[in-house]
Coordinates of C-alpha atoms in Angstrom, one line a residue:
Chain A
M236 CA 68.4 139.7 103.1
A237 CA 67.6 137.5 100.2
R238 CA 68.5 134.4 102.2
E239 CA 66.4 135.5 105.1
L240 CA 63.5 136.0 102.8
A241 CA 64.0 132.7 101.2
S242 CA 64.1 130.8 104.5
A243 CA 60.9 132.4 105.7
S244 CA 59.1 131.0 102.7
S245 CA 59.8 127.4 103.6
N246 CA 56.1 126.6 104.1
S247 CA 55.4 127.3 100.5
T248 CA 58.1 125.5 98.5
S249 CA 55.9 122.7 97.4
G250 CA 53.9 124.9 94.9
T251 CA 50.6 126.5 94.4
R252 CA 48.5 124.0 96.5
V253 CA 50.3 125.0 99.6
R254 CA 50.2 128.6 98.5
R255 CA 46.4 128.6 98.8
A256 CA 46.7 127.7 102.5
E257 CA 46.7 130.6 105.0
P258 CA 50.2 132.0 105.3
P259 CA 52.0 132.0 108.7
R260 CA 51.4 134.9 111.1
L261 CA 54.4 137.2 111.4
G262 CA 55.2 139.7 114.2
R263 CA 56.5 143.2 113.8
Q264 CA 60.1 142.0 114.4
H265 CA 60.1 139.3 111.7
A266 CA 62.8 139.5 109.1
I267 CA 60.3 139.9 106.3
V268 CA 58.5 142.8 108.0
H269 CA 62.0 144.3 108.6
A270 CA 62.7 144.1 104.9
F271 CA 59.6 146.1 104.2
H272 CA 60.7 148.8 106.7
Q273 CA 64.0 149.0 105.0
A274 CA 62.4 149.4 101.6
L275 CA 60.1 152.0 103.0
R276 CA 63.1 154.1 104.2
G277 CA 64.9 153.5 100.8
K278 CA 67.6 151.5 102.6
T279 CA 69.5 148.6 101.2
E280 CA 71.8 146.2 103.0
G281 CA 75.2 145.4 101.7
A282 CA 75.3 145.0 97.9
A283 CA 71.5 144.2 97.8
P284 CA 69.6 145.9 95.0
P285 CA 66.9 148.4 96.0
R286 CA 63.5 146.9 96.5
I287 CA 60.2 148.0 94.9
L288 CA 57.5 148.5 97.5
I289 CA 54.1 147.6 96.1
E290 CA 51.1 148.9 98.1
S291 CA 48.0 147.9 96.3
P292 CA 46.4 144.8 94.7
K293 CA 46.2 146.7 91.4
L294 CA 49.9 147.5 91.3
L295 CA 50.8 144.0 92.4
G296 CA 48.7 142.7 89.5
E297 CA 50.8 145.0 87.2
A298 CA 54.0 143.7 88.7
L299 CA 53.0 140.1 88.1
R300 CA 52.0 140.9 84.5
S301 CA 55.4 142.5 84.1
R302 CA 57.0 139.4 85.4
L303 CA 58.8 141.1 88.2
R304 CA 60.4 138.8 90.8
I305 CA 58.1 139.2 93.8
E306 CA 60.1 138.4 97.0
A307 CA 57.4 138.8 99.6
V308 CA 53.8 139.6 100.2
L309 CA 52.2 140.6 103.5
F310 CA 48.5 140.3 103.9
T311 CA 46.2 141.4 106.7
P312 CA 43.6 138.7 107.5
V313 CA 41.0 140.7 105.6
G314 CA 43.3 141.3 102.7
W315 CA 44.1 137.6 102.6
K316 CA 40.4 136.7 102.4
Q317 CA 39.9 139.3 99.6
H318 CA 43.0 138.7 97.5
G319 CA 44.8 135.7 98.8
V320 CA 43.3 132.9 96.8
R321 CA 43.3 134.7 93.5
L322 CA 46.9 136.0 94.0
G323 CA 48.1 132.8 95.5
T324 CA 48.0 130.9 92.2
Q325 CA 50.0 133.6 90.5
L326 CA 52.8 133.8 93.1
S327 CA 55.8 131.6 92.5
K328 CA 57.2 129.3 95.1
H329 CA 60.1 131.8 95.6
T330 CA 57.7 134.3 97.1
S331 CA 57.4 134.5 100.9
T332 CA 54.0 135.3 102.3
G333 CA 52.8 136.2 105.7
L334 CA 49.8 137.4 107.7
V335 CA 50.3 140.5 109.8
E336 CA 48.0 142.7 111.8
E337 CA 46.6 145.9 110.3
A338 CA 48.9 148.1 112.4
V339 CA 52.0 146.1 111.2
L340 CA 51.0 146.5 107.6
R341 CA 50.5 150.2 108.1
S342 CA 54.0 150.5 109.5
A343 CA 55.3 148.8 106.4
V344 CA 53.8 151.0 103.7
D345 CA 53.9 154.7 102.7
V346 CA 50.1 155.1 102.2
E347 CA 47.8 156.0 105.1
T348 CA 45.2 153.3 104.5
P349 CA 46.9 150.2 103.0
A350 CA 44.6 148.0 100.8
G351 CA 45.0 144.8 102.7
L352 CA 48.4 143.8 101.3
A353 CA 51.9 145.0 100.4
A354 CA 54.6 143.3 98.4
L355 CA 58.4 143.6 97.8
A356 CA 59.8 143.0 94.4
Q357 CA 63.2 143.2 92.8
P358 CA 63.5 145.9 90.1
P359 CA 64.2 144.7 86.6
Q360 CA 67.9 144.3 86.0
V361 CA 69.1 147.2 83.8
R362 CA 72.6 148.2 82.8
L363 CA 73.8 151.4 81.2
E364 CA 75.0 149.3 78.2
D365 CA 71.4 148.2 77.5
F366 CA 70.6 151.6 76.1
W367 CA 71.1 152.0 72.4
S368 CA 72.6 148.5 72.2
D369 CA 71.4 147.9 68.6
P370 CA 74.3 148.2 66.1
E371 CA 72.3 150.6 63.8
P372 CA 71.5 154.0 65.3
T373 CA 67.7 153.5 65.0
P374 CA 65.5 156.4 66.1
S375 CA 65.2 156.1 69.9
L376 CA 65.0 158.5 72.8
V377 CA 66.1 158.1 76.4
V378 CA 64.7 160.5 79.0
V379 CA 67.1 161.8 81.6
A380 CA 65.7 163.2 84.8
A381 CA 68.3 165.7 86.0
G382 CA 67.7 166.7 89.6
I383 CA 63.9 166.2 89.8
Q384 CA 63.0 166.3 93.5
D385 CA 59.3 165.6 93.6
P386 CA 58.6 161.8 93.4
G387 CA 55.1 162.5 91.9
N388 CA 56.7 164.4 89.0
L389 CA 59.3 161.6 88.5
G390 CA 56.7 158.9 88.5
T391 CA 54.5 160.9 86.0
L392 CA 57.6 161.3 83.8
L393 CA 58.1 157.5 83.8
R394 CA 54.5 157.1 82.8
V395 CA 54.6 159.5 79.9
A396 CA 58.0 158.2 78.8
E397 CA 56.4 154.8 78.4
A398 CA 53.2 156.2 76.8
F399 CA 55.2 158.0 74.1
G400 CA 57.7 155.3 73.2
A401 CA 60.9 156.3 75.0
Q402 CA 63.5 153.5 75.2
G403 CA 64.0 154.1 78.9
L404 CA 64.7 156.6 81.7
V405 CA 67.9 157.5 83.5
S406 CA 67.7 159.4 86.7
L407 CA 70.9 161.3 87.5
K408 CA 72.5 161.5 91.0
G409 CA 71.1 164.3 93.1
G410 CA 67.4 163.7 92.2
V411 CA 64.8 161.8 94.2
S412 CA 65.2 158.0 93.9
L413 CA 63.2 156.0 91.4
W414 CA 62.5 153.5 94.1
R415 CA 60.6 155.8 96.4
P416 CA 57.1 154.4 97.1
K417 CA 55.4 157.6 95.7
T418 CA 57.5 157.4 92.5
I419 CA 56.3 153.9 92.1
R420 CA 52.7 154.7 92.6
A421 CA 52.8 157.8 90.3
S422 CA 54.4 155.7 87.6
A423 CA 51.2 153.5 87.6
G424 CA 53.3 150.4 86.7
A425 CA 55.5 152.0 84.1
L426 CA 58.5 151.5 86.3
F427 CA 57.9 147.7 86.1
R428 CA 58.2 147.7 82.3
L429 CA 60.3 150.7 81.2
P430 CA 64.1 150.2 81.5
A431 CA 65.1 152.6 84.2
L432 CA 68.4 153.4 85.9
D433 CA 68.8 155.3 89.2
G434 CA 71.6 157.5 90.5
V435 CA 73.8 157.7 87.4
E436 CA 76.7 160.3 87.5
A437 CA 76.1 163.2 85.0
E438 CA 79.7 162.8 83.6
R439 CA 79.2 159.1 83.1
W440 CA 76.0 159.6 81.1
L441 CA 77.6 162.3 79.0
E442 CA 80.5 160.0 78.1
F443 CA 78.1 157.2 77.3
C444 CA 76.1 159.4 75.0
R445 CA 79.2 160.4 73.2
S446 CA 80.3 156.7 72.8
R447 CA 76.9 155.8 71.3
G448 CA 76.6 158.8 69.1
A449 CA 73.5 160.1 70.9
R450 CA 72.6 163.8 70.7
L451 CA 71.7 165.7 73.9
I452 CA 68.6 168.0 74.0
A453 CA 67.9 169.8 77.2
A454 CA 64.6 171.3 78.2
T455 CA 65.0 174.9 79.6
P456 CA 62.2 177.3 80.6
R457 CA 63.2 180.0 78.1
S458 CA 65.8 180.8 75.5
G459 CA 65.8 177.5 73.7
K460 CA 64.5 176.6 70.2
P461 CA 60.8 175.6 69.9
P462 CA 60.5 171.8 69.8
E463 CA 59.1 171.8 66.3
E464 CA 62.4 173.2 65.0
L465 CA 64.6 170.4 66.4
D466 CA 65.4 167.1 64.9
W467 CA 64.2 164.3 67.1
R468 CA 65.3 161.4 65.0
G469 CA 68.4 159.2 65.6
R470 CA 69.6 158.6 69.1
V471 CA 68.4 161.4 71.4
S472 CA 68.9 161.9 75.1
L473 CA 66.2 164.4 76.4
L474 CA 67.2 166.1 79.6
I475 CA 64.4 167.2 81.9
G476 CA 65.7 169.4 84.7
G477 CA 64.4 169.8 88.3
E478 CA 62.1 172.5 89.6
G479 CA 64.9 174.7 90.9
A480 CA 68.5 174.0 90.3
G481 CA 68.6 173.7 86.5
L482 CA 70.9 171.5 84.5
P483 CA 74.4 170.3 85.5
R484 CA 76.9 172.6 83.9
A485 CA 78.5 169.8 81.8
F486 CA 75.1 169.4 80.1
Q487 CA 74.6 173.1 79.5
R488 CA 77.6 173.1 77.1
A489 CA 76.9 169.8 75.4
A490 CA 73.2 170.0 74.9
E491 CA 71.0 171.8 72.5
A492 CA 68.4 173.8 74.4
V493 CA 64.6 173.4 73.7
S494 CA 61.9 175.6 75.2
L495 CA 58.2 175.4 75.0
P496 CA 56.8 178.7 73.7
M497 CA 54.4 180.0 76.4
H498 CA 52.4 182.9 77.6
A499 CA 54.6 185.7 79.2
Q500 CA 52.7 185.5 82.5
T501 CA 53.6 181.9 83.1
E502 CA 57.0 181.5 84.9
S503 CA 57.5 177.9 84.1
L504 CA 55.7 174.5 83.9
N505 CA 56.4 171.6 86.2
A506 CA 58.9 169.1 85.0
S507 CA 56.5 166.3 84.2
V508 CA 54.1 168.5 82.2
A509 CA 56.9 170.0 80.1
G510 CA 58.4 166.5 79.7
A511 CA 55.1 165.1 78.6
I512 CA 54.7 167.7 75.8
L513 CA 58.2 167.3 74.6
L514 CA 58.0 163.5 74.6
Y515 CA 54.8 163.6 72.7
L516 CA 56.2 165.9 70.0
A517 CA 59.4 163.9 69.7
W518 CA 57.5 160.7 69.3
R519 CA 55.2 162.1 66.6
H520 CA 58.3 163.5 64.9
R521 CA 60.1 160.2 64.9
M522 CA 57.1 158.4 63.3
Chain B
M187 CA 30.9 188.3 106.3
A188 CA 32.2 191.2 104.3
R189 CA 30.9 193.7 106.9
E190 CA 32.5 191.8 109.7
L191 CA 35.8 191.8 107.9
A192 CA 35.4 195.5 107.1
S193 CA 34.7 196.5 110.7
A194 CA 37.7 194.6 112.0
S195 CA 40.0 196.6 109.8
S196 CA 39.2 199.9 111.5
N197 CA 42.7 200.3 112.7
S198 CA 44.0 200.7 109.2
T199 CA 41.6 203.0 107.4
S200 CA 44.0 206.0 107.5
G201 CA 46.4 204.5 105.0
T202 CA 49.8 202.9 104.6
R203 CA 51.5 204.7 107.5
V204 CA 49.2 202.9 110.0
R205 CA 49.5 199.7 108.0
R206 CA 53.1 199.5 109.0
A207 CA 52.2 199.4 112.7
E208 CA 51.8 196.0 114.2
P209 CA 48.3 194.7 113.6
P210 CA 45.9 193.8 116.5
R211 CA 46.2 190.4 118.2
L212 CA 43.3 188.2 117.3
G213 CA 42.0 185.1 119.2
R214 CA 40.9 181.9 117.7
Q215 CA 37.2 183.0 118.0
H216 CA 37.6 186.3 116.1
A217 CA 35.4 186.8 113.1
I218 CA 38.4 187.1 110.8
V219 CA 39.8 183.8 111.9
H220 CA 36.4 182.3 111.5
A221 CA 36.3 183.5 107.9
F222 CA 39.5 181.6 107.3
H223 CA 38.1 178.5 108.8
Q224 CA 35.0 178.8 106.5
A225 CA 37.2 179.3 103.4
L226 CA 39.3 176.3 104.4
R227 CA 36.2 174.1 104.5
G228 CA 35.0 175.6 101.2
K229 CA 31.9 177.1 103.0
T230 CA 30.3 180.3 102.1
E231 CA 27.6 182.2 104.1
G232 CA 24.5 183.4 102.4
A233 CA 25.1 184.8 99.0
A234 CA 28.7 185.5 99.7
P235 CA 31.1 184.5 96.9
P236 CA 33.7 181.8 97.7
R237 CA 37.0 183.0 99.1
I238 CA 40.5 182.3 97.8
L239 CA 42.7 181.1 100.7
I240 CA 46.3 182.2 100.1
E241 CA 48.9 180.3 102.1
S242 CA 52.3 181.7 101.2
P243 CA 54.0 185.0 100.8
K244 CA 54.8 184.1 97.2
L245 CA 51.2 183.4 96.3
L246 CA 50.1 186.6 98.1
G247 CA 52.6 188.5 96.0
E248 CA 51.0 186.9 92.9
A249 CA 47.5 187.9 94.1
L250 CA 48.6 191.5 94.7
R251 CA 50.2 191.7 91.2
S252 CA 47.0 190.3 89.8
R253 CA 45.0 193.1 91.6
L254 CA 42.8 190.6 93.5
R255 CA 40.8 192.2 96.3
I256 CA 42.6 191.0 99.5
E257 CA 40.1 191.0 102.3
A258 CA 42.3 189.9 105.2
V259 CA 45.8 188.8 106.1
L260 CA 46.8 186.9 109.3
F261 CA 50.4 187.0 110.4
T262 CA 52.2 185.1 113.1
P263 CA 54.5 187.4 115.1
V264 CA 57.5 185.9 113.2
G265 CA 55.6 186.2 109.8
W266 CA 54.9 189.9 110.6
K267 CA 58.6 190.6 111.2
Q268 CA 59.6 188.9 108.0
H269 CA 56.9 190.1 105.6
G270 CA 54.7 192.7 107.3
V271 CA 56.5 195.9 106.4
R272 CA 57.1 195.0 102.8
L273 CA 53.5 193.7 102.3
G274 CA 52.0 196.5 104.5
T275 CA 52.7 199.1 101.9
Q276 CA 51.0 197.0 99.2
L277 CA 47.8 196.2 101.1
S278 CA 44.9 198.6 100.6
K279 CA 43.0 200.2 103.5
H280 CA 40.2 197.7 102.8
T281 CA 42.4 194.8 104.0
S282 CA 42.0 193.7 107.6
T283 CA 45.1 192.5 109.2
G284 CA 45.7 190.6 112.5
L285 CA 48.4 188.9 114.5
V286 CA 47.7 185.3 115.6
E287 CA 49.5 182.6 117.3
E288 CA 51.3 179.9 115.2
A289 CA 48.6 177.3 116.3
V290 CA 45.8 179.5 115.2
L291 CA 47.4 180.2 111.8
R292 CA 47.9 176.4 111.4
S293 CA 44.2 175.9 112.1
A294 CA 43.4 178.4 109.3
V295 CA 45.4 176.9 106.5
D296 CA 45.5 173.6 104.5
V297 CA 49.3 173.2 104.6
E298 CA 51.1 171.5 107.5
T299 CA 53.7 174.2 108.0
P300 CA 52.3 177.6 107.1
A301 CA 54.9 180.2 106.1
G302 CA 54.1 182.9 108.6
L303 CA 51.0 184.3 107.0
A304 CA 47.7 183.5 105.3
A305 CA 45.3 185.7 103.3
L306 CA 41.7 185.7 102.1
A307 CA 40.9 187.2 98.7
Q308 CA 37.8 187.6 96.6
P309 CA 38.0 185.7 93.3
P310 CA 37.9 187.8 90.2
Q311 CA 34.3 188.4 89.0
V312 CA 33.6 186.2 86.0
R313 CA 30.3 185.6 84.2
L314 CA 29.5 183.0 81.6
E315 CA 28.8 185.8 79.2
D316 CA 32.4 187.1 79.4
F317 CA 33.5 184.2 77.3
W318 CA 33.6 184.7 73.5
S319 CA 32.2 188.1 74.0
D320 CA 33.9 189.7 71.0
P321 CA 31.5 190.2 68.0
E322 CA 33.9 188.4 65.6
P323 CA 34.6 184.7 66.2
T324 CA 38.3 185.1 66.7
P325 CA 40.3 182.0 67.4
S326 CA 40.0 181.3 71.1
L327 CA 39.8 178.2 73.3
V328 CA 38.0 177.7 76.6
V329 CA 39.0 174.6 78.6
V330 CA 36.2 172.7 80.3
A331 CA 37.0 170.5 83.3
A332 CA 34.4 167.8 83.3
G333 CA 34.4 165.9 86.5
I334 CA 38.1 166.2 87.5
Q335 CA 38.2 165.1 91.2
D336 CA 41.9 165.7 92.0
P337 CA 42.5 169.3 93.0
G338 CA 46.2 169.0 92.0
N339 CA 45.2 168.0 88.5
L340 CA 42.7 170.8 88.3
G341 CA 45.3 173.4 89.4
T342 CA 47.8 172.1 86.9
L343 CA 45.2 172.3 84.2
L344 CA 44.6 176.0 85.1
R345 CA 48.3 176.6 84.9
V346 CA 48.7 175.1 81.5
A347 CA 45.6 176.7 80.2
E348 CA 47.1 180.1 81.0
A349 CA 50.6 179.0 79.7
F350 CA 49.1 178.1 76.3
G351 CA 46.8 181.0 75.8
A352 CA 43.4 179.6 76.6
Q353 CA 40.7 182.3 77.1
G354 CA 39.5 180.8 80.3
L355 CA 38.5 177.6 82.2
V356 CA 35.0 176.4 83.1
S357 CA 34.6 173.7 85.8
L358 CA 31.4 171.7 85.4
K359 CA 29.3 170.7 88.4
G360 CA 30.4 167.4 89.9
G361 CA 34.1 168.0 89.8
V362 CA 36.3 169.3 92.6
S363 CA 35.9 173.0 93.4
L364 CA 38.2 175.6 91.8
W365 CA 38.5 177.3 95.2
R366 CA 40.0 174.4 97.2
P367 CA 43.3 175.4 98.7
K368 CA 45.2 172.7 96.9
T369 CA 43.7 173.8 93.5
I370 CA 44.9 177.3 94.2
R371 CA 48.4 176.2 95.2
A372 CA 48.7 173.9 92.2
S373 CA 47.6 176.7 89.8
A374 CA 50.6 178.7 91.0
G375 CA 48.7 182.0 90.6
A376 CA 47.0 181.2 87.3
L377 CA 43.7 181.1 89.1
F378 CA 44.2 184.8 90.0
R379 CA 44.5 185.8 86.3
L380 CA 42.7 183.4 84.1
P381 CA 38.9 183.9 83.9
A382 CA 37.5 180.8 85.6
L383 CA 34.0 179.7 86.5
D384 CA 33.1 177.0 89.0
G385 CA 30.1 174.6 89.2
V386 CA 28.5 175.3 85.8
E387 CA 25.8 172.9 84.7
A388 CA 26.8 170.8 81.7
E389 CA 23.5 171.6 79.8
R390 CA 24.0 175.3 80.4
W391 CA 27.5 175.2 79.0
L392 CA 26.3 173.2 76.0
E393 CA 23.6 175.7 75.2
F394 CA 26.0 178.6 75.7
C395 CA 28.5 177.1 73.2
R396 CA 25.7 176.7 70.7
S397 CA 24.6 180.3 71.1
R398 CA 28.2 181.5 70.5
G399 CA 29.0 179.2 67.7
A400 CA 31.7 177.4 69.6
R401 CA 32.7 173.9 68.6
L402 CA 33.1 171.2 71.2
I403 CA 36.2 168.9 71.2
A404 CA 36.4 166.2 73.9
A405 CA 39.5 164.4 75.1
T406 CA 39.0 160.6 75.3
P407 CA 41.6 157.9 76.2
R408 CA 41.1 156.0 72.9
S409 CA 39.0 156.0 69.7
G410 CA 39.2 159.7 68.9
K411 CA 41.1 161.4 66.1
P412 CA 44.7 162.4 66.7
P413 CA 45.0 166.1 67.7
E414 CA 47.0 166.9 64.6
E415 CA 44.0 166.1 62.4
L416 CA 41.6 168.4 64.1
D417 CA 40.9 172.1 63.4
W418 CA 41.7 174.1 66.5
R419 CA 40.9 177.5 65.0
G420 CA 37.7 179.5 65.6
R421 CA 35.9 179.2 68.9
V422 CA 36.7 175.9 70.6
S423 CA 35.6 174.4 73.9
L424 CA 38.0 171.6 74.9
L425 CA 36.6 169.1 77.3
I426 CA 39.0 167.3 79.7
G427 CA 37.2 164.5 81.5
G428 CA 37.9 163.2 85.0
E429 CA 40.0 160.2 86.0
G430 CA 37.1 157.7 86.1
A431 CA 33.6 158.7 85.1
G432 CA 34.2 160.0 81.6
L433 CA 32.2 162.8 79.9
P434 CA 28.6 163.7 80.6
R435 CA 26.4 162.0 77.9
A436 CA 25.1 165.3 76.5
F437 CA 28.8 166.1 75.5
Q438 CA 29.5 162.6 74.0
R439 CA 26.9 163.3 71.3
A440 CA 27.8 166.9 70.7
A441 CA 31.6 166.8 70.8
E442 CA 34.3 165.7 68.4
A443 CA 36.5 163.1 70.1
V444 CA 40.3 163.6 70.2
S445 CA 42.8 161.0 71.5
L446 CA 46.5 161.2 72.0
P447 CA 48.1 158.2 70.2
M448 CA 50.1 156.3 72.7
H449 CA 51.8 153.0 73.5
A450 CA 49.5 150.1 73.9
Q451 CA 50.8 149.3 77.4
T452 CA 49.7 152.6 78.8
E453 CA 46.1 152.6 80.0
S454 CA 45.6 156.3 80.1
L455 CA 47.3 159.6 81.1
N456 CA 46.2 161.8 83.9
A457 CA 43.9 164.6 83.0
S458 CA 46.3 167.4 83.5
V459 CA 49.0 165.8 81.4
A460 CA 46.7 164.9 78.5
G461 CA 45.2 168.4 78.8
A462 CA 48.7 170.0 78.7
I463 CA 49.6 168.3 75.5
L464 CA 46.3 169.1 73.7
L465 CA 46.4 172.7 74.8
Y466 CA 50.0 173.1 73.5
L467 CA 49.1 171.6 70.2
A468 CA 45.9 173.7 69.9
W469 CA 47.8 176.8 70.7
R470 CA 50.5 176.2 68.1
H471 CA 47.9 175.3 65.5
R472 CA 46.0 178.6 66.2
M473 CA 49.2 180.6 65.7

């Protein structure tokens, strides 16, 4: 797919001057449009990495500031008039651009009323080994999403993880994908900056934590210690479970349980809200 | 509307034995179905109070446990088979029931796939004077939603307000209504139990706080004190602003500002997440 995208950008290889010219018109069957459809369905071809689907000028601005590699941008004619010139100078010569009809753009995005453009970007390259890679075990926390099914919750968790100084986020196999458009929107750009890994096996994460001397703390609705009684310094992996299934068994044995004290009438809080409170407390405690 | 609903329930005035019998079939034009449509659009007739639209068996169970006055329940034939007998014994003789076709039920609810039933309930009666009505100024906090536009955020705020021991929630004029179906769903039943007032004038709330000796604390994205440095005891009104507009001016002068310390890259947190963290800290501080 990368080669297809590259070849479609041939009209723009000579730099920003050409970039300011109106991009070529593309039909619904064009390879670039196809790449958007694939990204929308969360599909990847061969060994290609997942793509980030960006659906608003604001989010595209965030992606550019975060130096993501933008592979393609589709504009409607109106979107091009509004945003094309300003964005054109910021896009590199490796970015394919195209003009499409409103209906084609709508078919390529997850939102009902697209804002005149959509873009595809490569996610930042992150490896498991990037976490806790400093030789000294400095205080740092990695959030682990364990079976979160709601993309809005996962996106919010990314946003609070960044806000409260987490080193990154790991999403375990079995939860919703990090690269779902709604996750990306809900993260408000945090996914472009915070090191994040998708689809990691629970056992692999457990082993990795052992090898790096990281302690596991798992949020549970009841029966854990209050967060104020735990030690959040050193290397900590904070597990936030999904709405229903709870934590993988391997973690239940290995992790210390933490529970937010709450009113008896409340059954539970949603994952992103509980995560936000714990991440805030952990951050303040590490300071 | 109340009289119409009462007259339609004539087949069930003799108690739970009759309640177990299949309810009458109602057409799309029936007064009860009309009452659901009004509630769905957030409309009230004359001096009638707003209605709570309940869209799932689980939420109806919560409403019954919370002793809400259930005015009407519509079932599809399948919904009646699944839930009718069990619920029938819990419904009072003042509750009208009816059987409607799937399409009619769908027209009466906010969700795409209704779960076989929908109910209308009267919200609990709450007056401004119910807040801080104890003669001694015991530690207690009332959350004020100031211009929150997203019903999901407002519902989550209700849920965390209950979880962390707030005395109630007041929604100021200009924000989304407490009685929107999505607010009700997101509150997960908290709206049935927590004293909550909708559409209160900012000036009126300010005066009321003064008359009861309650301090105002307002959440702001930056420039306020960290929450750990504030005194959360006594009577406190915690203002959570909307996503965009910020706080009404009258409050800016009268309130102490609180801000969650966060990473420089994060612009802001959404209202319900910031509210959750502040409410948790305030609750722990009051203990």
